[in-house]
Tab-separated table of C-alpha atoms in Angstrom:
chain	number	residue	atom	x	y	z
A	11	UNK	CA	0.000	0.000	0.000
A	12	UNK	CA	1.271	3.371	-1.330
A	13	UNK	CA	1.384	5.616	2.154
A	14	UNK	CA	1.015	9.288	2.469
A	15	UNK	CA	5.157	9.391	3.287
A	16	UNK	CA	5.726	7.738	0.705
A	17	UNK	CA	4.306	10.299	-1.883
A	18	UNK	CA	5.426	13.352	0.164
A	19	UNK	CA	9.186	11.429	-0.630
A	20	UNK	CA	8.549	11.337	-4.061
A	21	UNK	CA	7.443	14.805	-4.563
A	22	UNK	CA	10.084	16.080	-2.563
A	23	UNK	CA	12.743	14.235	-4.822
A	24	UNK	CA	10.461	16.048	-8.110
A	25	UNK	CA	10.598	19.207	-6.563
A	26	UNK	CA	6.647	19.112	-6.341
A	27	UNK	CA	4.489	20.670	-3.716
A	28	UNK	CA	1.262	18.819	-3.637
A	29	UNK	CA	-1.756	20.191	-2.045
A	30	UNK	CA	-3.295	17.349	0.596
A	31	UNK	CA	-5.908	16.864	-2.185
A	32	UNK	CA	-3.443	15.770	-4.759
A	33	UNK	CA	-1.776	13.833	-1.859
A	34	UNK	CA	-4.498	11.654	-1.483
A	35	UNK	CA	-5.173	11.788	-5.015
A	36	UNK	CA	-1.552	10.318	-5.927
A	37	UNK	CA	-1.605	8.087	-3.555
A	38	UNK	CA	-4.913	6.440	-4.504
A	39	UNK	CA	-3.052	6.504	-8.491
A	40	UNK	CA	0.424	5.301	-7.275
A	41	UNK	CA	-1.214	2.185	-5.426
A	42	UNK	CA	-3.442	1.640	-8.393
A	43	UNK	CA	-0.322	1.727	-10.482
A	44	UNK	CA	1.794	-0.520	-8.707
A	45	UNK	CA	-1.178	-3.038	-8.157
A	46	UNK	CA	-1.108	-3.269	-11.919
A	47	UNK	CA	2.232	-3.846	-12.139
A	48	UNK	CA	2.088	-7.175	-9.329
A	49	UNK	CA	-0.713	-8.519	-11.663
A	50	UNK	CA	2.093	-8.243	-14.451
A	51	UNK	CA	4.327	-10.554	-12.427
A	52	UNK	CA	1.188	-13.288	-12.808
A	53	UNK	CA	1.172	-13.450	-16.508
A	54	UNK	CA	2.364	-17.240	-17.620
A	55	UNK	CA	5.285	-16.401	-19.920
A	56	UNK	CA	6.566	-19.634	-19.990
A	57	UNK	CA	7.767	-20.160	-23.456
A	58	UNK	CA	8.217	-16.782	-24.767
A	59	UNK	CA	10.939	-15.169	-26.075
A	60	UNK	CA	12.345	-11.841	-24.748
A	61	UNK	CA	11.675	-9.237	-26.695
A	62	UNK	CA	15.380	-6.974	-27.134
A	63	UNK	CA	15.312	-4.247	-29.523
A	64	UNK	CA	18.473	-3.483	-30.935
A	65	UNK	CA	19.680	0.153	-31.572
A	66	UNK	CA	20.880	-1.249	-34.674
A	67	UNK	CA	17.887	-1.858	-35.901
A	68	UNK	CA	15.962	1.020	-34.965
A	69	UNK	CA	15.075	2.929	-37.820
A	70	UNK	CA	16.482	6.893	-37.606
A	71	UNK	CA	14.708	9.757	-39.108
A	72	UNK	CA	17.190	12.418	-40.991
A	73	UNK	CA	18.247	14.919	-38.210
A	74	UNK	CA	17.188	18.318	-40.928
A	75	UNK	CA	16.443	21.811	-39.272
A	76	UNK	CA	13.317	22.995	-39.471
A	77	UNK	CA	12.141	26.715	-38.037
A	78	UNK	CA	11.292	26.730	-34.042
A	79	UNK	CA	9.057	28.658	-32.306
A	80	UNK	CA	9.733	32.607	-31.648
A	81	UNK	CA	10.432	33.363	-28.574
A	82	UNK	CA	6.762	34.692	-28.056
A	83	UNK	CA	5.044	31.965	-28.847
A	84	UNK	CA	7.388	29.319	-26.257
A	85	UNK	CA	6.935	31.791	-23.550
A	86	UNK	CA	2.924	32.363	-24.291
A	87	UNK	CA	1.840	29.651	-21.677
A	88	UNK	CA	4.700	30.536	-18.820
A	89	UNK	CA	3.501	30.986	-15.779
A	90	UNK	CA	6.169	33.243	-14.577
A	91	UNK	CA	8.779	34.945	-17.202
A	92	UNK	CA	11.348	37.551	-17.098
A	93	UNK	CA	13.653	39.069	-19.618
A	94	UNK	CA	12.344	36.740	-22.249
A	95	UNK	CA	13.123	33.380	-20.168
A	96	UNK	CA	11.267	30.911	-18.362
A	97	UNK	CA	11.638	32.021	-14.701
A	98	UNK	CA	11.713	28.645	-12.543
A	99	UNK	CA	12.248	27.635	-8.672
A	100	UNK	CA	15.828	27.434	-8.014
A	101	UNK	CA	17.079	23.482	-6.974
A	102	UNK	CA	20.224	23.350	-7.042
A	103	UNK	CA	22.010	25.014	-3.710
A	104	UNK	CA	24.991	27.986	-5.132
């Protein structure tokens, strides 16, 4: 069972402050989550063959430049900008 500590810990180590509504809420999601995963570990896979992808196989697109976005338009949904940046919560200690 996913307890509250436990998702406090996690958004701590995201750099997330959670209102106790989205505690709970996360907590209901991570258990949910993670009680998907333990029904993975009942599938019978005896007999099959591990899937490995190899990088040498994966197909590449061409790496060609295209135009990006003006510097408007990437800022337009920023919550907080200054000087024509993104203005974010410091996280690393100077």
């Amino acid at each position: 069972m996913v307890d509250r500590d436990w998702v406090l810990k996690i958004a701590h180590l995201a750099r997330l402050k959670l209102t106790e509504e989205e505690v709970e809420l996360f907590q209901k999601q991570l258990g949910d989550i993670l009680e998907f995963v333990n029904k993975l570990n009942e599938v019978n896979t005896e007999g099959v063959e591990p899937f490995i992808l190899s990088s040498e196989t994966t197909p590449m697109r061409e790496d060609e430049p295209r135009p990006s976005l003006d510097r408007e338009k990437a800022l337009m949904n920023a919550p907080e900008r200054e000087d024509g940046f993104f203005v974010v919560p410091r996280v690393v200690e100077v």
